[in-house]
GROMACS .gro file of N, CA and C in nm:
model
  456
    1UNK      N    1 -21.296  -4.094   2.187
    1UNK     CA    2 -21.159  -4.062   2.147
    1UNK      C    3 -21.120  -4.162   2.041
    2UNK      N    4 -21.073  -4.107   1.925
    2UNK     CA    5 -21.028  -4.197   1.816
    2UNK      C    6 -20.878  -4.198   1.805
    3UNK      N    7 -20.819  -4.310   1.803
    3UNK     CA    8 -20.678  -4.323   1.793
    3UNK      C    9 -20.646  -4.378   1.652
    4UNK      N   10 -20.555  -4.306   1.581
    4UNK     CA   11 -20.518  -4.348   1.451
    4UNK      C   12 -20.372  -4.399   1.454
    5UNK      N   13 -20.342  -4.489   1.376
    5UNK     CA   14 -20.206  -4.542   1.364
    5UNK      C   15 -20.144  -4.502   1.232
    6UNK      N   16 -20.008  -4.505   1.235
    6UNK     CA   17 -19.939  -4.470   1.109
    6UNK      C   18 -19.887  -4.331   1.120
    7UNK      N   19 -19.798  -4.294   1.021
    7UNK     CA   20 -19.741  -4.167   1.019
    7UNK      C   21 -19.846  -4.058   0.990
    8UNK      N   22 -19.817  -3.939   1.043
    8UNK     CA   23 -19.914  -3.833   1.008
    8UNK      C   24 -19.906  -3.799   0.867
    9UNK      N   25 -20.022  -3.764   0.812
    9UNK     CA   26 -20.023  -3.726   0.667
    9UNK      C   27 -19.992  -3.574   0.651
   10UNK      N   28 -19.921  -3.544   0.547
   10UNK     CA   29 -19.893  -3.408   0.521
   10UNK      C   30 -19.972  -3.360   0.404
   11UNK      N   31 -20.019  -3.243   0.395
   11UNK     CA   32 -20.095  -3.202   0.274
   11UNK      C   33 -20.010  -3.195   0.152
   12UNK      N   34 -20.072  -3.236   0.042
   12UNK     CA   35 -20.001  -3.228  -0.085
   12UNK      C   36 -20.023  -3.095  -0.147
   13UNK      N   37 -19.913  -3.025  -0.184
   13UNK     CA   38 -19.928  -2.892  -0.234
   13UNK      C   39 -19.998  -2.888  -0.372
   14UNK      N   40 -20.071  -2.789  -0.394
   14UNK     CA   41 -20.144  -2.779  -0.529
   14UNK      C   42 -20.047  -2.725  -0.631
   15UNK      N   43 -20.085  -2.741  -0.752
   15UNK     CA   44 -20.006  -2.694  -0.867
   15UNK      C   45 -19.994  -2.543  -0.854
   16UNK      N   46 -20.100  -2.472  -0.825
   16UNK     CA   47 -20.088  -2.329  -0.802
   16UNK      C   48 -19.991  -2.290  -0.696
   17UNK      N   49 -19.984  -2.364  -0.585
   17UNK     CA   50 -19.888  -2.334  -0.477
   17UNK      C   51 -19.747  -2.361  -0.524
   18UNK      N   52 -19.726  -2.461  -0.602
   18UNK     CA   53 -19.590  -2.490  -0.655
   18UNK      C   54 -19.549  -2.381  -0.757
   19UNK      N   55 -19.643  -2.340  -0.841
   19UNK     CA   56 -19.609  -2.245  -0.940
   19UNK      C   57 -19.571  -2.104  -0.882
   20UNK      N   58 -19.616  -2.075  -0.770
   20UNK     CA   59 -19.593  -1.942  -0.709
   20UNK      C   60 -19.484  -1.953  -0.598
   21UNK      N   61 -19.425  -2.072  -0.582
   21UNK     CA   62 -19.325  -2.092  -0.480
   21UNK      C   63 -19.184  -2.044  -0.530
   22UNK      N   64 -19.147  -1.926  -0.486
   22UNK     CA   65 -19.013  -1.866  -0.537
   22UNK      C   66 -18.900  -1.950  -0.487
   23UNK      N   67 -18.905  -2.007  -0.370
   23UNK     CA   68 -18.788  -2.087  -0.331
   23UNK      C   69 -18.768  -2.211  -0.410
   24UNK      N   70 -18.882  -2.274  -0.451
   24UNK     CA   71 -18.877  -2.391  -0.541
   24UNK      C   72 -18.820  -2.356  -0.674
   25UNK      N   73 -18.862  -2.240  -0.730
   25UNK     CA   74 -18.810  -2.195  -0.857
   25UNK      C   75 -18.664  -2.159  -0.851
   26UNK      N   76 -18.623  -2.094  -0.744
   26UNK     CA   77 -18.478  -2.065  -0.728
   26UNK      C   78 -18.393  -2.193  -0.716
   27UNK      N   79 -18.439  -2.291  -0.645
   27UNK     CA   80 -18.377  -2.418  -0.633
   27UNK      C   81 -18.363  -2.490  -0.770
   28UNK      N   82 -18.470  -2.488  -0.847
   28UNK     CA   83 -18.470  -2.540  -0.980
   28UNK      C   84 -18.367  -2.472  -1.071
   29UNK      N   85 -18.370  -2.344  -1.065
   29UNK     CA   86 -18.270  -2.261  -1.147
   29UNK      C   87 -18.128  -2.291  -1.106
   30UNK      N   88 -18.103  -2.302  -0.981
   30UNK     CA   89 -17.972  -2.333  -0.929
   30UNK      C   90 -17.925  -2.471  -0.980
   31UNK      N   91 -18.009  -2.566  -0.970
   31UNK     CA   92 -17.978  -2.703  -1.014
   31UNK      C   93 -17.946  -2.705  -1.165
   32UNK      N   94 -18.020  -2.626  -1.241
   32UNK     CA   95 -18.000  -2.619  -1.386
   32UNK      C   96 -17.867  -2.560  -1.417
   33UNK      N   97 -17.829  -2.461  -1.347
   33UNK     CA   98 -17.697  -2.390  -1.368
   33UNK      C   99 -17.583  -2.493  -1.329
   34UNK      N  100 -17.599  -2.550  -1.216
   34UNK     CA  101 -17.503  -2.639  -1.166
   34UNK      C  102 -17.483  -2.768  -1.253
   35UNK      N  103 -17.595  -2.814  -1.306
   35UNK     CA  104 -17.587  -2.935  -1.397
   35UNK      C  105 -17.521  -2.904  -1.526
   36UNK      N  106 -17.553  -2.790  -1.589
   36UNK     CA  107 -17.480  -2.755  -1.720
   36UNK      C  108 -17.337  -2.728  -1.686
   37UNK      N  109 -17.305  -2.668  -1.577
   37UNK     CA  110 -17.166  -2.637  -1.541
   37UNK      C  111 -17.094  -2.771  -1.527
   38UNK      N  112 -17.147  -2.868  -1.457
   38UNK     CA  113 -17.079  -2.998  -1.438
   38UNK      C  114 -17.068  -3.070  -1.571
   39UNK      N  115 -17.169  -3.074  -1.648
   39UNK     CA  116 -17.158  -3.150  -1.782
   39UNK      C  117 -17.063  -3.081  -1.869
   40UNK      N  118 -17.060  -2.950  -1.875
   40UNK     CA  119 -16.963  -2.877  -1.961
   40UNK      C  120 -16.817  -2.905  -1.921
   41UNK      N  121 -16.786  -2.903  -1.789
   41UNK     CA  122 -16.652  -2.928  -1.750
   41UNK      C  123 -16.617  -3.075  -1.768
   42UNK      N  124 -16.709  -3.169  -1.744
   42UNK     CA  125 -16.681  -3.306  -1.762
   42UNK      C  126 -16.659  -3.337  -1.912
   43UNK      N  127 -16.740  -3.288  -1.999
   43UNK     CA  128 -16.729  -3.307  -2.140
   43UNK      C  129 -16.595  -3.249  -2.192
   44UNK      N  130 -16.559  -3.136  -2.142
   44UNK     CA  131 -16.433  -3.070  -2.188
   44UNK      C  132 -16.319  -3.156  -2.141
   45UNK      N  133 -16.316  -3.206  -2.019
   45UNK     CA  134 -16.204  -3.289  -1.966
   45UNK      C  135 -16.202  -3.421  -2.042
   46UNK      N  136 -16.316  -3.480  -2.063
   46UNK     CA  137 -16.322  -3.612  -2.135
   46UNK      C  138 -16.270  -3.599  -2.279
   47UNK      N  139 -16.308  -3.501  -2.346
   47UNK     CA  140 -16.269  -3.488  -2.493
   47UNK      C  141 -16.125  -3.449  -2.499
   48UNK      N  142 -16.076  -3.368  -2.413
   48UNK     CA  143 -15.926  -3.332  -2.412
   48UNK      C  144 -15.841  -3.455  -2.385
   49UNK      N  145 -15.883  -3.533  -2.293
   49UNK     CA  146 -15.804  -3.651  -2.258
   49UNK      C  147 -15.803  -3.761  -2.359
   50UNK      N  148 -15.908  -3.768  -2.440
   50UNK     CA  149 -15.924  -3.875  -2.538
   50UNK      C  150 -15.884  -3.835  -2.677
   51UNK      N  151 -15.838  -3.707  -2.693
   51UNK     CA  152 -15.809  -3.657  -2.825
   51UNK      C  153 -15.688  -3.737  -2.896
   52UNK      N  154 -15.587  -3.782  -2.821
   52UNK     CA  155 -15.491  -3.864  -2.879
   52UNK      C  156 -15.533  -3.992  -2.946
   53UNK      N  157 -15.645  -4.042  -2.916
   53UNK     CA  158 -15.692  -4.168  -2.983
   53UNK      C  159 -15.745  -4.142  -3.123
   54UNK      N  160 -15.739  -4.021  -3.170
   54UNK     CA  161 -15.782  -3.990  -3.310
   54UNK      C  162 -15.650  -3.945  -3.382
   55UNK      N  163 -15.575  -4.026  -3.448
   55UNK     CA  164 -15.444  -3.997  -3.509
   55UNK      C  165 -15.446  -3.879  -3.611
   56UNK      N  166 -15.538  -3.892  -3.703
   56UNK     CA  167 -15.550  -3.783  -3.810
   56UNK      C  168 -15.695  -3.743  -3.816
   57UNK      N  169 -15.725  -3.641  -3.736
   57UNK     CA  170 -15.871  -3.608  -3.722
   57UNK      C  171 -15.923  -3.534  -3.845
   58UNK      N  172 -16.051  -3.559  -3.878
   58UNK     CA  173 -16.112  -3.474  -3.981
   58UNK      C  174 -16.184  -3.367  -3.912
   59UNK      N  175 -16.193  -3.253  -3.967
   59UNK     CA  176 -16.270  -3.138  -3.913
   59UNK      C  177 -16.220  -3.097  -3.777
   60UNK      N  178 -16.093  -3.096  -3.761
   60UNK     CA  179 -16.032  -3.067  -3.626
   60UNK      C  180 -16.077  -2.935  -3.564
   61UNK      N  181 -16.111  -2.839  -3.653
   61UNK     CA  182 -16.165  -2.711  -3.608
   61UNK      C  183 -16.291  -2.726  -3.527
   62UNK      N  184 -16.367  -2.820  -3.554
   62UNK     CA  185 -16.490  -2.845  -3.477
   62UNK      C  186 -16.458  -2.886  -3.329
   63UNK      N  187 -16.347  -2.962  -3.315
   63UNK     CA  188 -16.308  -2.993  -3.175
   63UNK      C  189 -16.260  -2.870  -3.100
   64UNK      N  190 -16.181  -2.793  -3.171
   64UNK     CA  191 -16.125  -2.666  -3.105
   64UNK      C  192 -16.250  -2.575  -3.071
   65UNK      N  193 -16.342  -2.564  -3.161
   65UNK     CA  194 -16.460  -2.480  -3.142
   65UNK      C  195 -16.541  -2.532  -3.023
   66UNK      N  196 -16.549  -2.663  -3.011
   66UNK     CA  197 -16.619  -2.724  -2.899
   66UNK      C  198 -16.549  -2.702  -2.769
   67UNK      N  199 -16.414  -2.711  -2.768
   67UNK     CA  200 -16.338  -2.688  -2.648
   67UNK      C  201 -16.353  -2.543  -2.598
   68UNK      N  202 -16.337  -2.452  -2.698
   68UNK     CA  203 -16.352  -2.307  -2.663
   68UNK      C  204 -16.491  -2.281  -2.609
   69UNK      N  205 -16.596  -2.334  -2.677
   69UNK     CA  206 -16.729  -2.306  -2.636
   69UNK      C  207 -16.760  -2.354  -2.496
   70UNK      N  208 -16.707  -2.481  -2.468
   70UNK     CA  209 -16.729  -2.543  -2.338
   70UNK      C  210 -16.654  -2.466  -2.226
   71UNK      N  211 -16.535  -2.417  -2.263
   71UNK     CA  212 -16.459  -2.336  -2.165
   71UNK      C  213 -16.536  -2.204  -2.133
   72UNK      N  214 -16.592  -2.141  -2.243
   72UNK     CA  215 -16.672  -2.022  -2.225
   72UNK      C  216 -16.796  -2.055  -2.141
   73UNK      N  217 -16.861  -2.171  -2.163
   73UNK     CA  218 -16.977  -2.208  -2.089
   73UNK      C  219 -16.946  -2.224  -1.938
   74UNK      N  220 -16.825  -2.269  -1.913
   74UNK     CA  221 -16.785  -2.293  -1.771
   74UNK      C  222 -16.760  -2.157  -1.708
   75UNK      N  223 -16.696  -2.060  -1.779
   75UNK     CA  224 -16.676  -1.928  -1.720
   75UNK      C  225 -16.812  -1.858  -1.709
   76UNK      N  226 -16.897  -1.881  -1.808
   76UNK     CA  227 -17.035  -1.820  -1.801
   76UNK      C  228 -17.103  -1.867  -1.676
   77UNK      N  229 -17.097  -1.997  -1.649
   77UNK     CA  230 -17.171  -2.057  -1.533
   77UNK      C  231 -17.120  -1.999  -1.403
   78UNK      N  232 -16.989  -1.980  -1.396
   78UNK     CA  233 -16.934  -1.918  -1.276
   78UNK      C  234 -16.985  -1.771  -1.257
   79UNK      N  235 -16.986  -1.705  -1.368
   79UNK     CA  236 -17.042  -1.563  -1.370
   79UNK      C  237 -17.189  -1.560  -1.332
   80UNK      N  238 -17.261  -1.656  -1.387
   80UNK     CA  239 -17.407  -1.668  -1.353
   80UNK      C  240 -17.429  -1.692  -1.211
   81UNK      N  241 -17.359  -1.795  -1.152
   81UNK     CA  242 -17.375  -1.821  -1.009
   81UNK      C  243 -17.329  -1.701  -0.927
   82UNK      N  244 -17.222  -1.636  -0.958
   82UNK     CA  245 -17.179  -1.518  -0.882
   82UNK      C  246 -17.276  -1.407  -0.896
   83UNK      N  247 -17.337  -1.388  -1.018
   83UNK     CA  248 -17.429  -1.287  -1.027
   83UNK      C  249 -17.554  -1.306  -0.937
   84UNK      N  250 -17.595  -1.427  -0.928
   84UNK     CA  251 -17.708  -1.449  -0.836
   84UNK      C  252 -17.668  -1.425  -0.689
   85UNK      N  253 -17.549  -1.464  -0.652
   85UNK     CA  254 -17.500  -1.434  -0.522
   85UNK      C  255 -17.500  -1.288  -0.488
   86UNK      N  256 -17.448  -1.208  -0.588
   86UNK     CA  257 -17.444  -1.058  -0.566
   86UNK      C  258 -17.583  -1.001  -0.570
   87UNK      N  259 -17.675  -1.060  -0.646
   87UNK     CA  260 -17.805  -1.007  -0.650
   87UNK      C  261 -17.875  -1.015  -0.511
   88UNK      N  262 -17.866  -1.139  -0.453
   88UNK     CA  263 -17.931  -1.156  -0.321
   88UNK      C  264 -17.852  -1.074  -0.215
   89UNK      N  265 -17.723  -1.067  -0.221
   89UNK     CA  266 -17.645  -0.988  -0.123
   89UNK      C  267 -17.679  -0.843  -0.138
   90UNK      N  268 -17.719  -0.793  -0.250
   90UNK     CA  269 -17.751  -0.652  -0.265
   90UNK      C  270 -17.863  -0.609  -0.179
   91UNK      N  271 -17.956  -0.700  -0.146
   91UNK     CA  272 -18.070  -0.663  -0.053
   91UNK      C  273 -18.017  -0.631   0.082
   92UNK      N  274 -17.908  -0.703   0.123
   92UNK     CA  275 -17.846  -0.674   0.250
   92UNK      C  276 -17.759  -0.546   0.243
   93UNK      N  277 -17.684  -0.546   0.136
   93UNK     CA  278 -17.587  -0.429   0.118
   93UNK      C  279 -17.653  -0.294   0.106
   94UNK      N  280 -17.767  -0.297   0.051
   94UNK     CA  281 -17.839  -0.168   0.022
   94UNK      C  282 -17.969  -0.154   0.096
   95UNK      N  283 -17.980  -0.219   0.213
   95UNK     CA  284 -18.107  -0.216   0.288
   95UNK      C  285 -18.146  -0.080   0.333
   96UNK      N  286 -18.050   0.016   0.349
   96UNK     CA  287 -18.078   0.148   0.387
   96UNK      C  288 -18.086   0.250   0.272
   97UNK      N  289 -18.065   0.206   0.153
   97UNK     CA  290 -18.072   0.291   0.038
   97UNK      C  291 -18.134   0.209  -0.078
   98UNK      N  292 -18.266   0.210  -0.086
   98UNK     CA  293 -18.335   0.133  -0.184
   98UNK      C  294 -18.306   0.173  -0.325
   99UNK      N  295 -18.289   0.303  -0.349
   99UNK     CA  296 -18.263   0.353  -0.489
   99UNK      C  297 -18.134   0.300  -0.536
  100UNK      N  298 -18.033   0.307  -0.458
  100UNK     CA  299 -17.899   0.251  -0.502
  100UNK      C  300 -17.907   0.102  -0.517
  101UNK      N  301 -17.984   0.038  -0.433
  101UNK     CA  302 -18.006  -0.104  -0.440
  101UNK      C  303 -18.066  -0.149  -0.570
  102UNK      N  304 -18.174  -0.071  -0.614
  102UNK     CA  305 -18.235  -0.095  -0.742
  102UNK      C  306 -18.142  -0.082  -0.861
  103UNK      N  307 -18.064   0.022  -0.854
  103UNK     CA  308 -17.962   0.043  -0.965
  103UNK      C  309 -17.858  -0.072  -0.966
  104UNK      N  310 -17.810  -0.110  -0.844
  104UNK     CA  311 -17.713  -0.214  -0.834
  104UNK      C  312 -17.769  -0.348  -0.888
  105UNK      N  313 -17.891  -0.380  -0.853
  105UNK     CA  314 -17.958  -0.500  -0.901
  105UNK      C  315 -17.983  -0.496  -1.050
  106UNK      N  316 -18.007  -0.386  -1.104
  106UNK     CA  317 -18.029  -0.370  -1.251
  106UNK      C  318 -17.897  -0.402  -1.318
  107UNK      N  319 -17.782  -0.348  -1.274
  107UNK     CA  320 -17.655  -0.378  -1.333
  107UNK      C  321 -17.617  -0.523  -1.315
  108UNK      N  322 -17.641  -0.571  -1.191
  108UNK     CA  323 -17.606  -0.718  -1.164
  108UNK      C  324 -17.686  -0.806  -1.261
  109UNK      N  325 -17.815  -0.778  -1.277
  109UNK     CA  326 -17.903  -0.855  -1.366
  109UNK      C  327 -17.859  -0.853  -1.507
  110UNK      N  328 -17.815  -0.733  -1.555
  110UNK     CA  329 -17.767  -0.725  -1.692
  110UNK      C  330 -17.641  -0.813  -1.710
  111UNK      N  331 -17.550  -0.801  -1.623
  111UNK     CA  332 -17.429  -0.882  -1.631
  111UNK      C  333 -17.449  -1.031  -1.615
  112UNK      N  334 -17.539  -1.061  -1.526
  112UNK     CA  335 -17.575  -1.202  -1.497
  112UNK      C  336 -17.642  -1.268  -1.620
  113UNK      N  337 -17.724  -1.186  -1.693
  113UNK     CA  338 -17.792  -1.237  -1.815
  113UNK      C  339 -17.686  -1.262  -1.928
  114UNK      N  340 -17.591  -1.170  -1.931
  114UNK     CA  341 -17.478  -1.189  -2.028
  114UNK      C  342 -17.409  -1.325  -1.996
  115UNK      N  343 -17.371  -1.349  -1.869
  115UNK     CA  344 -17.307  -1.466  -1.827
  115UNK      C  345 -17.391  -1.589  -1.856
  116UNK      N  346 -17.519  -1.576  -1.832
  116UNK     CA  347 -17.612  -1.684  -1.859
  116UNK      C  348 -17.620  -1.721  -2.008
  117UNK      N  349 -17.622  -1.616  -2.092
  117UNK     CA  350 -17.617  -1.637  -2.238
  117UNK      C  351 -17.493  -1.703  -2.276
  118UNK      N  352 -17.380  -1.664  -2.227
  118UNK     CA  353 -17.252  -1.730  -2.259
  118UNK      C  354 -17.254  -1.878  -2.208
  119UNK      N  355 -17.310  -1.897  -2.093
  119UNK     CA  356 -17.313  -2.034  -2.039
  119UNK      C  357 -17.394  -2.125  -2.123
  120UNK      N  358 -17.517  -2.093  -2.152
  120UNK     CA  359 -17.606  -2.184  -2.229
  120UNK      C  360 -17.570  -2.181  -2.379
  121UNK      N  361 -17.532  -2.073  -2.434
  121UNK     CA  362 -17.486  -2.064  -2.567
  121UNK      C  363 -17.363  -2.143  -2.595
  122UNK      N  364 -17.265  -2.128  -2.504
  122UNK     CA  365 -17.140  -2.204  -2.514
  122UNK      C  366 -17.165  -2.350  -2.501
  123UNK      N  367 -17.255  -2.386  -2.406
  123UNK     CA  368 -17.289  -2.526  -2.382
  123UNK      C  369 -17.348  -2.587  -2.511
  124UNK      N  370 -17.446  -2.527  -2.567
  124UNK     CA  371 -17.510  -2.577  -2.684
  124UNK      C  372 -17.414  -2.583  -2.802
  125UNK      N  373 -17.334  -2.484  -2.830
  125UNK     CA  374 -17.235  -2.482  -2.940
  125UNK      C  375 -17.131  -2.587  -2.912
  126UNK      N  376 -17.082  -2.603  -2.787
  126UNK     CA  377 -16.978  -2.699  -2.758
  126UNK      C  378 -17.027  -2.844  -2.779
  127UNK      N  379 -17.149  -2.873  -2.729
  127UNK     CA  380 -17.195  -3.012  -2.742
  127UNK      C  381 -17.219  -3.038  -2.893
  128UNK      N  382 -17.280  -2.947  -2.964
  128UNK     CA  383 -17.300  -2.963  -3.108
  128UNK      C  384 -17.169  -2.983  -3.186
  129UNK      N  385 -17.073  -2.904  -3.155
  129UNK     CA  386 -16.943  -2.911  -3.227
  129UNK      C  387 -16.876  -3.047  -3.198
  130UNK      N  388 -16.873  -3.089  -3.076
  130UNK     CA  389 -16.808  -3.212  -3.042
  130UNK      C  390 -16.887  -3.336  -3.100
  131UNK      N  391 -17.020  -3.321  -3.098
  131UNK     CA  392 -17.094  -3.427  -3.164
  131UNK      C  393 -17.065  -3.441  -3.309
  132UNK      N  394 -17.058  -3.328  -3.379
  132UNK     CA  395 -17.026  -3.337  -3.518
  132UNK      C  396 -16.883  -3.391  -3.541
  133UNK      N  397 -16.792  -3.344  -3.459
  133UNK     CA  398 -16.655  -3.386  -3.474
  133UNK      C  399 -16.652  -3.542  -3.456
  134UNK      N  400 -16.720  -3.590  -3.350
  134UNK     CA  401 -16.722  -3.733  -3.324
  134UNK      C  402 -16.786  -3.812  -3.443
  135UNK      N  403 -16.891  -3.753  -3.492
  135UNK     CA  404 -16.963  -3.826  -3.602
  135UNK      C  405 -16.868  -3.834  -3.727
  136UNK      N  406 -16.793  -3.726  -3.749
  136UNK     CA  407 -16.701  -3.721  -3.868
  136UNK      C  408 -16.580  -3.818  -3.848
  137UNK      N  409 -16.547  -3.849  -3.725
  137UNK     CA  410 -16.428  -3.928  -3.699
  137UNK      C  411 -16.461  -4.067  -3.644
  138UNK      N  412 -16.576  -4.110  -3.662
  138UNK     CA  413 -16.614  -4.243  -3.603
  138UNK      C  414 -16.520  -4.356  -3.659
  139UNK      N  415 -16.482  -4.348  -3.786
  139UNK     CA  416 -16.407  -4.455  -3.848
  139UNK      C  417 -16.260  -4.426  -3.838
  140UNK      N  418 -16.215  -4.323  -3.759
  140UNK     CA  419 -16.077  -4.279  -3.758
  140UNK      C  420 -16.020  -4.290  -3.623
  141UNK      N  421 -16.061  -4.389  -3.539
  141UNK     CA  422 -16.010  -4.395  -3.405
  141UNK      C  423 -15.899  -4.506  -3.396
  142UNK      N  424 -15.791  -4.474  -3.336
  142UNK     CA  425 -15.675  -4.566  -3.329
  142UNK      C  426 -15.709  -4.681  -3.243
  143UNK      N  427 -15.696  -4.806  -3.289
  143UNK     CA  428 -15.734  -4.923  -3.212
  143UNK      C  429 -15.639  -4.933  -3.090
  144UNK      N  430 -15.701  -4.989  -2.982
  144UNK     CA  431 -15.623  -5.009  -2.861
  144UNK      C  432 -15.541  -5.136  -2.879
  145UNK      N  433 -15.408  -5.126  -2.840
  145UNK     CA  434 -15.329  -5.246  -2.854
  145UNK      C  435 -15.369  -5.358  -2.754
  146UNK      N  436 -15.344  -5.480  -2.785
  146UNK     CA  437 -15.373  -5.588  -2.692
  146UNK      C  438 -15.297  -5.570  -2.558
  147UNK      N  439 -15.349  -5.628  -2.455
  147UNK     CA  440 -15.295  -5.608  -2.318
  147UNK      C  441 -15.149  -5.647  -2.309
  148UNK      N  442 -15.104  -5.754  -2.379
  148UNK     CA  443 -14.970  -5.803  -2.359
  148UNK      C  444 -14.868  -5.699  -2.421
  149UNK      N  445 -14.910  -5.622  -2.524
  149UNK     CA  446 -14.816  -5.528  -2.585
  149UNK      C  447 -14.805  -5.407  -2.495
  150UNK      N  448 -14.898  -5.376  -2.410
  150UNK     CA  449 -14.892  -5.267  -2.322
  150UNK      C  450 -14.782  -5.280  -2.225
  151UNK      N  451 -14.740  -5.395  -2.179
  151UNK     CA  452 -14.644  -5.418  -2.077
  151UNK      C  453 -14.501  -5.404  -2.130
  152UNK      N  454 -14.474  -5.401  -2.259
  152UNK     CA  455 -14.349  -5.398  -2.318
  152UNK      C  456 -14.294  -5.256  -2.308
   0.00000   0.00000   0.00000
C-alpha cells in the first residue's frame, strides 16, 4: 500500500477541451459584455463630471459625439445582456413547441446582434471621439487654484 502526501492533483484540460467548452465561452462572452458596459458608463460619467475644467473647448462636437456614442453603447449593452437572457429562457418557454422556439430564437438573435453592434460600435466611436477631444484640448485645461483660495 502506497501512501501519498499533498493535495490531490486534478487533470489539466487540453486546448481541444477548452475550445469546445460552451460554458467557458459563454462566461468569456458575458465578461466581455460586462467589461465594455462598465468602462463605457465609467468613461461617460468621468468625462461629464470633468467637462467644466475645459473653459473654452476646441472641437466640442467630438465630446458630444463621444457622450452620445457611450450612452448608446450602454443601452446596447443592456439590450445585449437582455437578449441573451431571453435566448436562454426561450428554451424553457418553448420546450413543448420547438418550431415556435426556433422562430423566437431567430428574432431574439437578430435583435441581440443589433444591440451588440450598437454596444461595441458606440464604445469604439465614443472612446475615439473622447480621445481626439482630449488630445485637441491638452493645452486648454483650467488650472486648479491653490488650496488656500478654495476655502474663501
